[in-house]
Short mmCIF file of C-alpha atoms and ligand atoms in Angstrom, two decimals:
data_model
loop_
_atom_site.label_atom_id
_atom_site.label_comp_id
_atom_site.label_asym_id
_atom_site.label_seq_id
_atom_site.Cartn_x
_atom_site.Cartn_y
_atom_site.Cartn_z
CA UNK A 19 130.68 -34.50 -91.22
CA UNK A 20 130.12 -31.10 -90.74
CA UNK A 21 126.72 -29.28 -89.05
CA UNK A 22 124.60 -27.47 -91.43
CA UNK A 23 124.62 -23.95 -90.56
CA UNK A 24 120.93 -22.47 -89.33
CA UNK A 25 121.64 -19.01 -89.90
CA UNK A 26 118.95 -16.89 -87.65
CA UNK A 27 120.33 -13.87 -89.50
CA UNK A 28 119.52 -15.55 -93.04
CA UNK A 29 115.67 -16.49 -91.73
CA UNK A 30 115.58 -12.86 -90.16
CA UNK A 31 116.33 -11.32 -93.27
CA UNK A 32 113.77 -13.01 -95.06
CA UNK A 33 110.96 -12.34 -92.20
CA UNK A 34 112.24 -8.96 -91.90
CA UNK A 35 111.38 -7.75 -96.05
CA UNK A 36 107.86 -9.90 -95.33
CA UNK A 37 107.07 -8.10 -92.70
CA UNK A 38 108.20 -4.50 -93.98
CA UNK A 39 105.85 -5.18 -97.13
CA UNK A 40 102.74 -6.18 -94.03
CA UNK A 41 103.59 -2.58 -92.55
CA UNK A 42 103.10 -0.71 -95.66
CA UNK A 43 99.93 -2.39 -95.90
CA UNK A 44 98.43 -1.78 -92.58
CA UNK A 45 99.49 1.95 -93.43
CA UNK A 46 97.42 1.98 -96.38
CA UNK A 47 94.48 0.79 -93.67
CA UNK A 48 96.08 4.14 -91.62
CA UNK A 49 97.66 1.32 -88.84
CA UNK A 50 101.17 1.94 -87.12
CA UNK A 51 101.93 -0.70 -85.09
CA UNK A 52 103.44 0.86 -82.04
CA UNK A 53 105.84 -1.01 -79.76
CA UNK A 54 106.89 0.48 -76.26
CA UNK A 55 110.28 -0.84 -74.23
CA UNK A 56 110.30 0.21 -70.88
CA UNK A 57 114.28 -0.28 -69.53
CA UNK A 58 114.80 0.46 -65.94
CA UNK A 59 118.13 1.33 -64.50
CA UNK A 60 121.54 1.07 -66.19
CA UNK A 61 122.40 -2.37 -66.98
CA UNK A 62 124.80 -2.75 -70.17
CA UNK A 63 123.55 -5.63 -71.35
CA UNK A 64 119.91 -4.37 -71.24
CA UNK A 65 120.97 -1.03 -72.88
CA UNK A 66 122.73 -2.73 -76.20
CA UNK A 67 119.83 -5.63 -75.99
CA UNK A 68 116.61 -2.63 -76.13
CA UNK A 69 118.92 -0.80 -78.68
CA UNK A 70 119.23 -3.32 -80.81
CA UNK A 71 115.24 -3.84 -80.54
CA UNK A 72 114.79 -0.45 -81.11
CA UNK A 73 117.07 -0.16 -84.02
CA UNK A 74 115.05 -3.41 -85.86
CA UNK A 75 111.40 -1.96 -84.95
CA UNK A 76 112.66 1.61 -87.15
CA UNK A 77 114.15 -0.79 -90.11
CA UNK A 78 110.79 -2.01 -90.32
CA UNK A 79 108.97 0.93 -89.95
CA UNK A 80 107.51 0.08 -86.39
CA UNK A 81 106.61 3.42 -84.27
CA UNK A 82 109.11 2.47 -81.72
CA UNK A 83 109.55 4.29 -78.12
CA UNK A 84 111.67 3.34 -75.28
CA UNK A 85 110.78 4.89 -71.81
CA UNK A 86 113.82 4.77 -69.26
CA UNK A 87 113.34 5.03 -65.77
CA UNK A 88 115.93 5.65 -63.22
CA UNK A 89 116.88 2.43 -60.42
CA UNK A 90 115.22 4.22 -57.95
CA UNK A 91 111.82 3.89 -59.37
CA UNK A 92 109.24 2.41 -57.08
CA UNK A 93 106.97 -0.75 -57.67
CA UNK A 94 104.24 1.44 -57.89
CA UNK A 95 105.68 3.87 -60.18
CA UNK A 96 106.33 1.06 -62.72
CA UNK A 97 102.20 -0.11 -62.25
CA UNK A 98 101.33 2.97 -62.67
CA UNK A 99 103.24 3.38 -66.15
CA UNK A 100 101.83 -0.09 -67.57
CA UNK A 101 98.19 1.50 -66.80
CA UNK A 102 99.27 4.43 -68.76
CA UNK A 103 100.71 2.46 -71.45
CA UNK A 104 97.77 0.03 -71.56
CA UNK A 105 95.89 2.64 -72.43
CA UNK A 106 97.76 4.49 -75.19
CA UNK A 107 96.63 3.12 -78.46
CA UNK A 108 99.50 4.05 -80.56
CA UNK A 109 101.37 1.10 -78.67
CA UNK A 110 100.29 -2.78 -79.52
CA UNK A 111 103.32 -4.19 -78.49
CA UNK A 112 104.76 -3.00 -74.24
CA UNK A 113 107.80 -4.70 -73.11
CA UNK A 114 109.20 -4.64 -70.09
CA UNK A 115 112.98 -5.46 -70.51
CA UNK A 116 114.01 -7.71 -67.82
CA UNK A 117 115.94 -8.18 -65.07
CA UNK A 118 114.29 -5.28 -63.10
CA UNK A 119 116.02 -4.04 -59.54
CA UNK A 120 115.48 -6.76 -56.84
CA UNK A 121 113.13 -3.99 -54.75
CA UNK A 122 110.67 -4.48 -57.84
CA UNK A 123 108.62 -7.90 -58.16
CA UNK A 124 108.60 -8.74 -62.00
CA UNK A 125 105.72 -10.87 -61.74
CA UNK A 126 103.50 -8.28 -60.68
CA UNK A 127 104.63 -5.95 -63.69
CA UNK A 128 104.61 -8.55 -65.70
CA UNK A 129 100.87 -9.26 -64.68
CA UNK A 130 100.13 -5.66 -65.43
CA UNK A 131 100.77 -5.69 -68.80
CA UNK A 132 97.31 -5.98 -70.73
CA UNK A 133 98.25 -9.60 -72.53
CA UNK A 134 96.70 -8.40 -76.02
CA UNK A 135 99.71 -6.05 -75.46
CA UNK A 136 102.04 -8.88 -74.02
CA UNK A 137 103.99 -9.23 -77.59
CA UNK A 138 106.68 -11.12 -75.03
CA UNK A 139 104.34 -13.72 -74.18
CA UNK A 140 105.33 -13.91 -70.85
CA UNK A 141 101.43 -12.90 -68.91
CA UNK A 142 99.89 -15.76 -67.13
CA UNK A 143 97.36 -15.82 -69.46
CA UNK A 144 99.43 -16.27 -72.61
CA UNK A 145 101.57 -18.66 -70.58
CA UNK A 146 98.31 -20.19 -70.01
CA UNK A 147 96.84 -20.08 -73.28
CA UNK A 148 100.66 -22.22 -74.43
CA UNK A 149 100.22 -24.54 -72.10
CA UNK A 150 96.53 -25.90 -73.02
CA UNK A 151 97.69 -25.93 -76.72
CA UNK A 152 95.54 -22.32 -77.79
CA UNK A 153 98.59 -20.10 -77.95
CA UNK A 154 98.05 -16.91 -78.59
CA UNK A 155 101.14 -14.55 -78.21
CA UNK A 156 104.35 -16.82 -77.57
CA UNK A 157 107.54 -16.38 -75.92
CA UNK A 158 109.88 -15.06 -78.57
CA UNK A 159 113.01 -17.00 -78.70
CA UNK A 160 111.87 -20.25 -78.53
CA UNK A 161 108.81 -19.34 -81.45
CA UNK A 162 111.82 -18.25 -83.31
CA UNK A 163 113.61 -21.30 -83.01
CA UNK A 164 110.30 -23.47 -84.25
CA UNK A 165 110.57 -21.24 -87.22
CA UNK A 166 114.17 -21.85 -87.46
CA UNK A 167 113.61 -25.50 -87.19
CA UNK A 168 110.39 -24.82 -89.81
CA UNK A 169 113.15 -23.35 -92.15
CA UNK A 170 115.48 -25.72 -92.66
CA UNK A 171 112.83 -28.83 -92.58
CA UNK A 172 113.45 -30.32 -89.70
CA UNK A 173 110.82 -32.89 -88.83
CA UNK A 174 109.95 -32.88 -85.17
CA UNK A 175 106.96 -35.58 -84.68
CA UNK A 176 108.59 -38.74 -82.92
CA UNK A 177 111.98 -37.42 -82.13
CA UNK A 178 113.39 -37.53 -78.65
CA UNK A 179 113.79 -33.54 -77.74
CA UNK A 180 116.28 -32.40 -74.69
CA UNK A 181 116.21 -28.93 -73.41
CA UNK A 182 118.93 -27.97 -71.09
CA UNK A 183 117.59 -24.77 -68.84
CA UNK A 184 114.43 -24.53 -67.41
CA UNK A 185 113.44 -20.88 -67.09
CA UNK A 186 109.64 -19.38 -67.94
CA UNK A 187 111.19 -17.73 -70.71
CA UNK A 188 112.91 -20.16 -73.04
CA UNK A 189 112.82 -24.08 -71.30
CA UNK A 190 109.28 -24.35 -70.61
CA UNK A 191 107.82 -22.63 -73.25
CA UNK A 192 110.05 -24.50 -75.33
CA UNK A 193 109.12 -27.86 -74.18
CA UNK A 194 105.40 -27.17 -75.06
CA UNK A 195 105.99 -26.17 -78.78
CA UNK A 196 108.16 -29.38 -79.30
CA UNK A 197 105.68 -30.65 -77.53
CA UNK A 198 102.81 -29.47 -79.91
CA UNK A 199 104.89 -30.83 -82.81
CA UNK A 200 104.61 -34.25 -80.90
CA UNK A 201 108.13 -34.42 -80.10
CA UNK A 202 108.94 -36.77 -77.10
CA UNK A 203 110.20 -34.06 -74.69
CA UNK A 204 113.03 -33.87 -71.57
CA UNK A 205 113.28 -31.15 -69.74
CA UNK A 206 117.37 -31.26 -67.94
CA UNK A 207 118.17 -28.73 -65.32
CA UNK A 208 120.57 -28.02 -62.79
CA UNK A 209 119.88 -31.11 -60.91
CA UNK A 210 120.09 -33.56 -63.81
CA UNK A 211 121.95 -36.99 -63.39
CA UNK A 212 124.21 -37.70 -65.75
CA UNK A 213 123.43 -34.74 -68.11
CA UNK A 214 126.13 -35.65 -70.79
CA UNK A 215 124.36 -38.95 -71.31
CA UNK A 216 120.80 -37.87 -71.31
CA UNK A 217 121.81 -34.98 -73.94
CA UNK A 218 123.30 -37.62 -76.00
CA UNK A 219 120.51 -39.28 -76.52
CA UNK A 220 118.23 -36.32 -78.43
CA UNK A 221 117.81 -35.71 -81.81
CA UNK A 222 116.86 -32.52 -81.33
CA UNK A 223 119.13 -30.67 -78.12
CA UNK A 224 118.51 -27.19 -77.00
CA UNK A 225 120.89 -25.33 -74.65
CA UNK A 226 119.84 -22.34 -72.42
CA UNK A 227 121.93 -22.36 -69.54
CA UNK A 228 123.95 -19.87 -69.35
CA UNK A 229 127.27 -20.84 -69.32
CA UNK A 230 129.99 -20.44 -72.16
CA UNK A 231 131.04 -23.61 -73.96
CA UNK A 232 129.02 -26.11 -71.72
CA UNK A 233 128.02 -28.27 -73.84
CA UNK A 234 131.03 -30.33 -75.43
CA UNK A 235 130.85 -33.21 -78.57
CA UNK A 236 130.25 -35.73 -75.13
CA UNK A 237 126.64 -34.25 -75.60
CA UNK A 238 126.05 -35.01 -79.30
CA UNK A 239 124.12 -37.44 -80.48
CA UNK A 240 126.09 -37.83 -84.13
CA UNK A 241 123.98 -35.88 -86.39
CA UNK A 242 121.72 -34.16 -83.92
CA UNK A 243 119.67 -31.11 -84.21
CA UNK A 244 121.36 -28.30 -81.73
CA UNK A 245 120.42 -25.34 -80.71
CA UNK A 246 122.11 -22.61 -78.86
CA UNK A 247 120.43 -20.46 -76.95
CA UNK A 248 123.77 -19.26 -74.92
CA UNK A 249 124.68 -15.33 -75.26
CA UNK A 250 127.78 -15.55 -72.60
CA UNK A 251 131.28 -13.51 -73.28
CA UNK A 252 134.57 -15.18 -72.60
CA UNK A 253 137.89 -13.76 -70.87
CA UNK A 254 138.28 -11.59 -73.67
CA UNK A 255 134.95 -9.88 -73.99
CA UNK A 256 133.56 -12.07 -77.33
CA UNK A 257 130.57 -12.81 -77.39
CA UNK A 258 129.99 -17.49 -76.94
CA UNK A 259 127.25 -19.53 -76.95
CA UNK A 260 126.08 -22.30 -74.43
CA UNK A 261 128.06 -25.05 -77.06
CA UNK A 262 131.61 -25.27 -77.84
CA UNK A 263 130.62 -24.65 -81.48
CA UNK A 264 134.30 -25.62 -82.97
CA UNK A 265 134.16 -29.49 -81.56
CA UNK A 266 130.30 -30.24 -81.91
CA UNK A 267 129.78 -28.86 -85.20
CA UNK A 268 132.42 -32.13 -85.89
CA UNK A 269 129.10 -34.75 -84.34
CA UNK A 270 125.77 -32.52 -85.20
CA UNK A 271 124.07 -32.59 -88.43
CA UNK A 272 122.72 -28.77 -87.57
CA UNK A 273 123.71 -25.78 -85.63
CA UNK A 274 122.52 -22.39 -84.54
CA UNK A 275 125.47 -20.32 -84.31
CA UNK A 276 126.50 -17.62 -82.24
CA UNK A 277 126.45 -14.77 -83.09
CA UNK A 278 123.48 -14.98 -85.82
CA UNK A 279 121.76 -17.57 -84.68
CA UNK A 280 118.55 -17.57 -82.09
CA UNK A 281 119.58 -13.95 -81.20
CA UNK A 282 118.45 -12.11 -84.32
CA UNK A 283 115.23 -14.46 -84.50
CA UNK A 284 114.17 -13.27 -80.66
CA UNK A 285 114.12 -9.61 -81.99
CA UNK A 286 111.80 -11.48 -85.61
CA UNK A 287 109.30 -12.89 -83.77
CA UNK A 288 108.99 -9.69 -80.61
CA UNK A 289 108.77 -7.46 -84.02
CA UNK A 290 106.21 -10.47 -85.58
CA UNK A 291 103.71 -10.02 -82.90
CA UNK A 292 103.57 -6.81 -82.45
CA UNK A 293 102.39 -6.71 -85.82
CA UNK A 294 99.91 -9.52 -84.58
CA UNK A 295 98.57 -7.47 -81.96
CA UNK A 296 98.16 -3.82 -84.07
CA UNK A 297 96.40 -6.55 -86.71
CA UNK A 298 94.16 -7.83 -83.55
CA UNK A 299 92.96 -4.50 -83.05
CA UNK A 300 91.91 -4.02 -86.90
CA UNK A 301 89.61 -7.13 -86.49
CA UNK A 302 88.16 -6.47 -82.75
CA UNK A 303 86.99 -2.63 -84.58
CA UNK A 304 85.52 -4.46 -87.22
CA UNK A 305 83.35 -7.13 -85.37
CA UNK A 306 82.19 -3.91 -83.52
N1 GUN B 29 115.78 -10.02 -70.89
C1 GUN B 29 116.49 -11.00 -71.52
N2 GUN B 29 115.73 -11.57 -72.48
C2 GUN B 29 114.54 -10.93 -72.46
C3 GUN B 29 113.35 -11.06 -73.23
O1 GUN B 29 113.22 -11.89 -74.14
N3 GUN B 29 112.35 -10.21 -72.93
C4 GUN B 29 112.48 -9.29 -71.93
N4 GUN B 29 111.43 -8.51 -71.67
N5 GUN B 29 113.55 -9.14 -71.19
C5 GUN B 29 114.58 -9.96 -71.48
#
């Protein structure tokens, strides 16, 4: 057997001419939703990742800014830009590309961001909001990989779910969606006892670790559900995922792959709220 293909790039295509046709319409209503990416310092990775963000937000018509700041800029600096930002109303969507430099604490930007603006879905109270089951705006890459699994049908209620990676960004958030969809959830980490064994029990496995080709077919439950949220490069620069794609796509009955798997959907659903939040702002006039 071989995996079924979920092509993120396939579902992002799709999203993408929905959501172009939304833009022209909140036009008509003389709305441009406006997303801001704030990138501090020089890092490659962060350059061709808020590139690529910016280059999806134009193909959609999105006003689209980045503001880059040098290294050097102080804590207070960056505070002082989210105020400004909170305040501009041509933006709905601010991001705050992460890692910043170690001399700035991220939580405390991160808390500064006004969360009807938070299309990242990282503020406390968004995080919150997840948690007790009212989301509101959702980390993006794992909402993009519910609508991935939405896509191809994949029924979630009863099946044993394993997430490998634990972070605020994708493992937690990602446990409380599967979660939602009454999935019986694991979260594996670091720590984990016999990780091999406890992967190979899921029906539905997602990897965000970290680390190219972790994951091996000694993970795979034989027609299993995997998802890969790895975006690692090997000795010669390509770009791998978290799963050594050419053995496991032998044992699972679906695979994200990468390139064009979760990675394109991340950029759908940060370019998917921001449209939600320049919508908010239609309704909150109205009920004025
Ligand atoms: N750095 C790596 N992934 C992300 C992300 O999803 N959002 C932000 N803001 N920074 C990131």
């Amino acid at each position: 057997m071989v995996a079924t293909v979920m092509s993120g790039k396939l579902l992002s295509d799709e999203l993408n001419e929905e959501m172009k046709v939304e833009i022209i319409k909140l036009k008509e209503k003389g709305l441009v939703p406006g997303l801001v990416v704030v990138l501090v310092g020089e890092d490659p990775a962060s350059q061709t990742y808020v590139k690529n963000k910016e280059k999806r937000a134009k193909k959609l018509g999105i006003h689209s800014v980045i503001e880059r700041y040098p290294e050097t800029i102080s804590e207070l600096e960056l505070l002082r830009v989210i105020d400004r930002l909170n305040k501009d109303e041509h933006f709905h969507g601010i991001l705050v590309q992460l890692p910043l430099p170690k001399h700035i604490d991220s939580t405390k930007v991160l808390d500064a961001i006004n969360p009807a603006k938070d299309v990242d879905g990282f503020h406390p109270i968004n995080m919150g909001k997840l948690f007790i089951g009212q989301p509101d705006r959702i980390p993006c890459t794992p909402y993009g990989i519910m609508k991935l699994l939405q896509r191809y049908d994949i029924e979630v209620t009863g099946k044993n779910a394993v997430i490998i990676g634990r972070s605020n960004i994708v493992g937690k958030p990602m446990a409380q969606l599967l979660l939602m969809k009454n999935a019986t959830v694991t979260i594996a980490h670091s720590k984990t006892k016999d990780l091999a064994e406890l992967a190979s029990k899921a029906d539905i496995l997602v990897v965000a670790v970290g680390r190219g080709h972790m994951v091996t077919k000694e993970f795979i439950k034989p027609g299993a559900v995997v998802i890969d949220v790895g975006m690692n490069r090997d000795e010669n620069g390509k770009l791998i995922g978290d799963v050594k794609s050419d053995e496991v796509q032998e044992v699972a009955g679906y695979l994200t792959p990468v390139p064009k798997g979760v990675g394109p959907m991340t950029i759908t659903m940060l370019m998917y709220q921001t449209i939600e939040s320049a919508k908010a702002t239609l309704t909150s006039q109205s009920k004025l």
